[in-house]
């Protein structure tokens, strides 16, 4: 029963936070400074998700050429610097990872 209360509580909190920003009835304006700060939120979240997978594939830090996750991560960074489309970058990097793994 406690698990269900926890899930319902988290759902209510998530809904209320998103409703506050998306509802047209609540007069809320984002300042230019906040807009500039929010531009960095997506890269920060993606970095927080990717770094543990790339650097700690087996639970311990692995910064070597034997780490396929690290090699694929460097390859993806190089592809993204070439300004390819997102779909091309994803497909090419997945093929690269599949080949080196």
mmCIF file with all atom_site columns, C-alpha atoms in Angstrom:
data_model
loop_
_atom_site.group_PDB
_atom_site.id
_atom_site.type_symbol
_atom_site.label_atom_id
_atom_site.label_alt_id
_atom_site.label_comp_id
_atom_site.label_asym_id
_atom_site.label_entity_id
_atom_site.label_seq_id
_atom_site.pdbx_PDB_ins_code
_atom_site.Cartn_x
_atom_site.Cartn_y
_atom_site.Cartn_z
_atom_site.occupancy
_atom_site.B_iso_or_equiv
_atom_site.pdbx_formal_charge
_atom_site.auth_seq_id
_atom_site.auth_comp_id
_atom_site.auth_asym_id
_atom_site.auth_atom_id
_atom_site.pdbx_PDB_model_num
ATOM 1   C CA . UNK A 1 1   ? 0.000  0.000  0.000   1.00 0.00 ? 1   UNK A CA 1
ATOM 2   C CA . UNK A 1 2   ? 2.868  2.373  0.766   1.00 0.00 ? 2   UNK A CA 1
ATOM 3   C CA . UNK A 1 3   ? 4.290  1.842  -2.709  1.00 0.00 ? 3   UNK A CA 1
ATOM 4   C CA . UNK A 1 4   ? 0.987  2.873  -4.311  1.00 0.00 ? 4   UNK A CA 1
ATOM 5   C CA . UNK A 1 5   ? 0.803  5.984  -2.128  1.00 0.00 ? 5   UNK A CA 1
ATOM 6   C CA . UNK A 1 6   ? 4.353  6.839  -3.145  1.00 0.00 ? 6   UNK A CA 1
ATOM 7   C CA . UNK A 1 7   ? 3.582  6.363  -6.854  1.00 0.00 ? 7   UNK A CA 1
ATOM 8   C CA . UNK A 1 8   ? 0.396  8.448  -6.630  1.00 0.00 ? 8   UNK A CA 1
ATOM 9   C CA . UNK A 1 9   ? 2.223  11.151 -4.682  1.00 0.00 ? 9   UNK A CA 1
ATOM 10  C CA . UNK A 1 10  ? 5.034  11.333 -7.233  1.00 0.00 ? 10  UNK A CA 1
ATOM 11  C CA . UNK A 1 11  ? 2.487  11.485 -10.065 1.00 0.00 ? 11  UNK A CA 1
ATOM 12  C CA . UNK A 1 12  ? 0.670  14.378 -8.355  1.00 0.00 ? 12  UNK A CA 1
ATOM 13  C CA . UNK A 1 13  ? 3.908  16.276 -7.815  1.00 0.00 ? 13  UNK A CA 1
ATOM 14  C CA . UNK A 1 14  ? 5.019  15.729 -11.424 1.00 0.00 ? 14  UNK A CA 1
ATOM 15  C CA . UNK A 1 15  ? 1.638  16.815 -12.784 1.00 0.00 ? 15  UNK A CA 1
ATOM 16  C CA . UNK A 1 16  ? 1.453  19.911 -10.594 1.00 0.00 ? 16  UNK A CA 1
ATOM 17  C CA . UNK A 1 17  ? 4.942  21.097 -11.537 1.00 0.00 ? 17  UNK A CA 1
ATOM 18  C CA . UNK A 1 18  ? 4.281  20.668 -15.258 1.00 0.00 ? 18  UNK A CA 1
ATOM 19  C CA . UNK A 1 19  ? 0.782  22.145 -15.049 1.00 0.00 ? 19  UNK A CA 1
ATOM 20  C CA . UNK A 1 20  ? 2.165  25.302 -13.438 1.00 0.00 ? 20  UNK A CA 1
ATOM 21  C CA . UNK A 1 21  ? 4.386  25.987 -16.450 1.00 0.00 ? 21  UNK A CA 1
ATOM 22  C CA . UNK A 1 22  ? 1.984  24.862 -19.195 1.00 0.00 ? 22  UNK A CA 1
ATOM 23  C CA . UNK A 1 23  ? -1.395 26.149 -18.013 1.00 0.00 ? 23  UNK A CA 1
ATOM 24  C CA . UNK A 1 24  ? -2.638 29.227 -19.827 1.00 0.00 ? 24  UNK A CA 1
ATOM 25  C CA . UNK A 1 25  ? -4.788 30.305 -16.865 1.00 0.00 ? 25  UNK A CA 1
ATOM 26  C CA . UNK A 1 26  ? -1.778 30.921 -14.596 1.00 0.00 ? 26  UNK A CA 1
ATOM 27  C CA . UNK A 1 27  ? 0.008  34.187 -15.448 1.00 0.00 ? 27  UNK A CA 1
ATOM 28  C CA . UNK A 1 28  ? 3.643  33.106 -15.445 1.00 0.00 ? 28  UNK A CA 1
ATOM 29  C CA . UNK A 1 29  ? 6.423  34.677 -17.469 1.00 0.00 ? 29  UNK A CA 1
ATOM 30  C CA . UNK A 1 30  ? 9.951  33.400 -17.831 1.00 0.00 ? 30  UNK A CA 1
ATOM 31  C CA . UNK A 1 31  ? 12.506 36.179 -17.606 1.00 0.00 ? 31  UNK A CA 1
ATOM 32  C CA . UNK A 1 32  ? 15.247 36.462 -20.246 1.00 0.00 ? 32  UNK A CA 1
ATOM 33  C CA . UNK A 1 33  ? 17.846 35.404 -17.680 1.00 0.00 ? 33  UNK A CA 1
ATOM 34  C CA . UNK A 1 34  ? 15.832 32.281 -16.851 1.00 0.00 ? 34  UNK A CA 1
ATOM 35  C CA . UNK A 1 35  ? 15.433 31.509 -20.566 1.00 0.00 ? 35  UNK A CA 1
ATOM 36  C CA . UNK A 1 36  ? 19.204 31.676 -20.990 1.00 0.00 ? 36  UNK A CA 1
ATOM 37  C CA . UNK A 1 37  ? 19.710 29.398 -17.986 1.00 0.00 ? 37  UNK A CA 1
ATOM 38  C CA . UNK A 1 38  ? 17.108 26.888 -19.211 1.00 0.00 ? 38  UNK A CA 1
ATOM 39  C CA . UNK A 1 39  ? 18.972 26.477 -22.511 1.00 0.00 ? 39  UNK A CA 1
ATOM 40  C CA . UNK A 1 40  ? 21.613 24.528 -20.583 1.00 0.00 ? 40  UNK A CA 1
ATOM 41  C CA . UNK A 1 41  ? 19.193 22.151 -18.856 1.00 0.00 ? 41  UNK A CA 1
ATOM 42  C CA . UNK A 1 42  ? 18.939 19.598 -21.695 1.00 0.00 ? 42  UNK A CA 1
ATOM 43  C CA . UNK A 1 43  ? 22.716 19.258 -22.194 1.00 0.00 ? 43  UNK A CA 1
ATOM 44  C CA . UNK A 1 44  ? 23.190 19.012 -18.431 1.00 0.00 ? 44  UNK A CA 1
ATOM 45  C CA . UNK A 1 45  ? 20.621 16.232 -18.089 1.00 0.00 ? 45  UNK A CA 1
ATOM 46  C CA . UNK A 1 46  ? 21.998 14.323 -21.081 1.00 0.00 ? 46  UNK A CA 1
ATOM 47  C CA . UNK A 1 47  ? 25.526 14.629 -19.704 1.00 0.00 ? 47  UNK A CA 1
ATOM 48  C CA . UNK A 1 48  ? 24.379 13.316 -16.328 1.00 0.00 ? 48  UNK A CA 1
ATOM 49  C CA . UNK A 1 49  ? 22.787 10.323 -18.057 1.00 0.00 ? 49  UNK A CA 1
ATOM 50  C CA . UNK A 1 50  ? 25.619 9.516  -20.471 1.00 0.00 ? 50  UNK A CA 1
ATOM 51  C CA . UNK A 1 51  ? 28.799 9.988  -18.407 1.00 0.00 ? 51  UNK A CA 1
ATOM 52  C CA . UNK A 1 52  ? 28.210 7.060  -16.007 1.00 0.00 ? 52  UNK A CA 1
ATOM 53  C CA . UNK A 1 53  ? 27.448 4.724  -18.921 1.00 0.00 ? 53  UNK A CA 1
ATOM 54  C CA . UNK A 1 54  ? 30.489 5.817  -20.931 1.00 0.00 ? 54  UNK A CA 1
ATOM 55  C CA . UNK A 1 55  ? 33.066 6.002  -18.156 1.00 0.00 ? 55  UNK A CA 1
ATOM 56  C CA . UNK A 1 56  ? 31.804 3.257  -15.804 1.00 0.00 ? 56  UNK A CA 1
ATOM 57  C CA . UNK A 1 57  ? 30.554 0.413  -18.047 1.00 0.00 ? 57  UNK A CA 1
ATOM 58  C CA . UNK A 1 58  ? 31.460 -2.346 -15.567 1.00 0.00 ? 58  UNK A CA 1
ATOM 59  C CA . UNK A 1 59  ? 31.041 -0.345 -12.370 1.00 0.00 ? 59  UNK A CA 1
ATOM 60  C CA . UNK A 1 60  ? 34.667 0.826  -12.263 1.00 0.00 ? 60  UNK A CA 1
ATOM 61  C CA . UNK A 1 61  ? 36.153 3.702  -14.203 1.00 0.00 ? 61  UNK A CA 1
ATOM 62  C CA . UNK A 1 62  ? 37.470 2.530  -17.572 1.00 0.00 ? 62  UNK A CA 1
ATOM 63  C CA . UNK A 1 63  ? 39.344 5.116  -19.620 1.00 0.00 ? 63  UNK A CA 1
ATOM 64  C CA . UNK A 1 64  ? 41.059 2.875  -22.134 1.00 0.00 ? 64  UNK A CA 1
ATOM 65  C CA . UNK A 1 65  ? 40.850 1.958  -25.788 1.00 0.00 ? 65  UNK A CA 1
ATOM 66  C CA . UNK A 1 66  ? 39.203 -1.336 -24.773 1.00 0.00 ? 66  UNK A CA 1
ATOM 67  C CA . UNK A 1 67  ? 36.072 0.538  -23.661 1.00 0.00 ? 67  UNK A CA 1
ATOM 68  C CA . UNK A 1 68  ? 33.658 0.506  -26.641 1.00 0.00 ? 68  UNK A CA 1
ATOM 69  C CA . UNK A 1 69  ? 31.316 2.972  -24.901 1.00 0.00 ? 69  UNK A CA 1
ATOM 70  C CA . UNK A 1 70  ? 34.101 5.537  -24.611 1.00 0.00 ? 70  UNK A CA 1
ATOM 71  C CA . UNK A 1 71  ? 35.180 5.064  -28.221 1.00 0.00 ? 71  UNK A CA 1
ATOM 72  C CA . UNK A 1 72  ? 31.593 5.390  -29.430 1.00 0.00 ? 72  UNK A CA 1
ATOM 73  C CA . UNK A 1 73  ? 31.115 8.500  -27.265 1.00 0.00 ? 73  UNK A CA 1
ATOM 74  C CA . UNK A 1 74  ? 34.163 10.177 -28.777 1.00 0.00 ? 74  UNK A CA 1
ATOM 75  C CA . UNK A 1 75  ? 32.975 9.163  -32.247 1.00 0.00 ? 75  UNK A CA 1
ATOM 76  C CA . UNK A 1 76  ? 29.520 10.662 -31.604 1.00 0.00 ? 76  UNK A CA 1
ATOM 77  C CA . UNK A 1 77  ? 31.090 13.915 -30.427 1.00 0.00 ? 77  UNK A CA 1
ATOM 78  C CA . UNK A 1 78  ? 33.142 14.055 -33.635 1.00 0.00 ? 78  UNK A CA 1
ATOM 79  C CA . UNK A 1 79  ? 30.052 13.386 -35.749 1.00 0.00 ? 79  UNK A CA 1
ATOM 80  C CA . UNK A 1 80  ? 28.084 16.078 -33.984 1.00 0.00 ? 80  UNK A CA 1
ATOM 81  C CA . UNK A 1 81  ? 30.872 18.590 -34.586 1.00 0.00 ? 81  UNK A CA 1
ATOM 82  C CA . UNK A 1 82  ? 30.553 17.834 -38.301 1.00 0.00 ? 82  UNK A CA 1
ATOM 83  C CA . UNK A 1 83  ? 26.983 19.255 -38.099 1.00 0.00 ? 83  UNK A CA 1
ATOM 84  C CA . UNK A 1 84  ? 25.280 16.159 -39.487 1.00 0.00 ? 84  UNK A CA 1
ATOM 85  C CA . UNK A 1 85  ? 21.565 15.769 -38.970 1.00 0.00 ? 85  UNK A CA 1
ATOM 86  C CA . UNK A 1 86  ? 20.455 14.108 -35.762 1.00 0.00 ? 86  UNK A CA 1
ATOM 87  C CA . UNK A 1 87  ? 19.130 11.037 -37.546 1.00 0.00 ? 87  UNK A CA 1
ATOM 88  C CA . UNK A 1 88  ? 22.360 10.552 -39.503 1.00 0.00 ? 88  UNK A CA 1
ATOM 89  C CA . UNK A 1 89  ? 24.421 10.978 -36.349 1.00 0.00 ? 89  UNK A CA 1
ATOM 90  C CA . UNK A 1 90  ? 22.360 8.406  -34.454 1.00 0.00 ? 90  UNK A CA 1
ATOM 91  C CA . UNK A 1 91  ? 22.373 5.824  -37.265 1.00 0.00 ? 91  UNK A CA 1
ATOM 92  C CA . UNK A 1 92  ? 26.082 6.171  -38.061 1.00 0.00 ? 92  UNK A CA 1
ATOM 93  C CA . UNK A 1 93  ? 27.074 6.067  -34.395 1.00 0.00 ? 93  UNK A CA 1
ATOM 94  C CA . UNK A 1 94  ? 24.911 2.994  -33.747 1.00 0.00 ? 94  UNK A CA 1
ATOM 95  C CA . UNK A 1 95  ? 26.528 1.199  -36.678 1.00 0.00 ? 95  UNK A CA 1
ATOM 96  C CA . UNK A 1 96  ? 29.979 2.227  -35.410 1.00 0.00 ? 96  UNK A CA 1
ATOM 97  C CA . UNK A 1 97  ? 29.182 0.968  -31.903 1.00 0.00 ? 97  UNK A CA 1
ATOM 98  C CA . UNK A 1 98  ? 27.822 -2.298 -33.285 1.00 0.00 ? 98  UNK A CA 1
ATOM 99  C CA . UNK A 1 99  ? 31.016 -2.817 -35.335 1.00 0.00 ? 99  UNK A CA 1
ATOM 100 C CA . UNK A 1 100 ? 33.463 -2.154 -32.492 1.00 0.00 ? 100 UNK A CA 1
ATOM 101 C CA . UNK A 1 101 ? 31.510 -4.159 -29.973 1.00 0.00 ? 101 UNK A CA 1
#
